[in-house]
């Protein structure tokens, strides 16, 4: 367990997360306006979204299906009966004066998610609930000195609010949880997980306690939009709370914003006053009733999920938990790996994908979907290594070339004459030359300086431009030097 | 052409069909009546040009043999309905200048059936009231007078008071109303006309400015039961844009007019016998039961034990929903904005200036009963009692086909009366609210005159979506009552 | 009296309706009368009774996930008391 060290000893951090995930759908939760990102202000707004008098909400089937699919993907209980409720508060980007959400009876109940931690360890985090709700519009405060501008394009877009139990104990665990949840959402296509565009946002509830002690007062950090900020915010907030308590103070329950510039959390002034949301069932909407058939139909649309895939990769390909976890994080990556591994040594394939391909992609700021080296091409390269056409070290050079030019391995090997030399006579010729050029070293070796063997290997390989089969070089050298 | 505005909707329809007059003539006669009726303040907005344009189009369609069910018939539209390009204010200052870019489904249905719009009918602000005294556009006057006091101005009831007055004063062939706790039936009773609230879900609420979403329902206000049947048929229908709209076929309501009530079981809910109610209300109720019995119906006493609590339930549930429904009037997207030094001040100034006293009262009550710590005690409790009230009705339908009750506990009262005692005002709806809470169809039929010479209505309540039986019984009552008294003020002359 | 002045001030703020100081007391009296009157519901036994959540006995209806609306920013803004550059505008909000 990760502890934070204070003046008075170790402290345990207790973290619960609320994720707001934008549902992938064409139209909004309760209106037929488009959900597309980045349109001109107020152009994707219906009279329903702008809360014109007399306008009424009608539920989007796909959004319901997405919530159910997500619930199933986290092994959660799907509630056959759920209720939409109004959460009442005034804000200019909330045109109705209330948000339609779910309160006492959400569509999805308890579930759980296994998160992947460092060194292949894992941990189960409980899910409290998942409910559907409307997003608000957007207020722009920096366009004019004395006005805020309101754009309602986001108003009414469907969100899933996923509430975890307070099961996380460190910023790392919190980050691993969001990563895993994002992975699941992207696998099933219920949310694109784009944190920059705000399709995935999270609120962190943070409290601290002495190990095994009672839960402390929690503070909620709102709307964190990157994993890095999430870690920073949690770490800062936990230390802030520890210092207050150790100085004899108490924690006030409050809502905070993380300021990435300063690396600090600060109180949200506008939300300071106590809220009284006056939730009640929305009389414009009837209770949502699902049939077991509907739920089964949704279950059938689910792909293999990250955990299932990870288990399969470990069993079928004998991959380590770490490698498997890395490969299944994104569905596209896992598919890419499987394409590479098909009919080949899976461990070798995993190594190539994880260390070589991911390394290069990261550096180039690309991901597997726009990789210059296709799965087939990478497989072709691995085949050349496997059948000893080229050596492992040559293969790395060939790979660099493939990444730059997008060409096939075989073509590069052919054109640059990189084929491994396996002809005994040819290698013997090179060795003879190396030995002839270094008579003093030969004498030293034969006089007992065994360490020099490596020198001869190196020289031979260099003379062959790396193409000599290393095993054969070893054998022949030994025969010539020792024999 | 004089006399045209005195016709019933059915007579006018038949006259257009036979070519006795054109829709333009009929509409011109009504526009004159609308002008003549101005002292009553029934209309908050007149649309004569639109009316004549629509009438001309109707005449073309009639000539082409393409007449709809309401073809060429001029009607008034309660100002709670959003009408495209036409001021739609709900009788509130806060909707100053609001011209929607959309048309409510019910009015769209009416225009599709060929109806002609004379204008928007005045109403209690946001449909909150039983007197039509709370409109930002001023009080509406009932065309009826007490026989021994011609001076006193009487209220037409509310909230559809402008609609009721327009129809009673012959300044519209018919009008749309909306009923949340009695807002069609009570003013119908006060002005001697027919007013029907159909089953909740029968008429689309889309485009009707919301007061209390679980109760609001549109319906026709007419001068005969047949007219109500014709107009309801044109207004009703499934609307995919309203999640509470019911996908059921709309029967030919007019076809049931003239049907017999022989063997019909008519329930008399004993709890509607209110202590302190004027004896003439009870007497008329008894008379109504006798009329139906004479026509072959079987009169059965039934019990609706939770009736006495209906009004209290209503004055929790309706304000709660209203407090939320009216949150959108914040000065940002439409209507009134009163500036302030901050956003919060702008909100508070706008809503303080934009809402009248009664609306504020209800918004505050509604806010309170939903607030933390009070929700269970008030709102949840009220919704539980509401379940009991609905259950009472369900039990009654095991024994009877319709229920007969008075519409209101009194006849029209004077403008300014009951204004300082909200609860006394709320009691106006004591007989209409139970059916609203249960979402049942109910109609008020003018059945007699009070000792003061003012109209009194009787109410027929039916099973969900059984408007047909309600109309059939109401038509028999109408025939037996033979109500032919005329209001003091007749606009058509 | 079930409502005091302070509570009225609180709910008036929740409802964003400005109520002048001198009106709080009379309003508290008025609202209390209504609340005292609805207290009668406490006499009704509702043990085991489910609250009414919908008047019509049918489940929520769904619509297909298709873009059928929007795309008329001018209509959306047409009735706005204040709008600029395609946005609604309000007095500046401090975060
Ligand atoms: Mg939340
Ligand atoms: Zn939320």
Tab-separated table of C-alpha atoms and ligand atoms in Angstrom, chain A residues 18 20 161 222, ligand 1:
chain	number	residue	atom	x	y	z
A	18	UNK	CA	-16.497	10.343	-10.938
A	20	UNK	CA	-18.129	11.976	-17.079
A	161	UNK	CA	-21.507	9.583	-15.121
A	222	UNK	CA	-13.707	19.166	-10.393
D	1	LIG	MG1	-21.537	14.300	-9.919
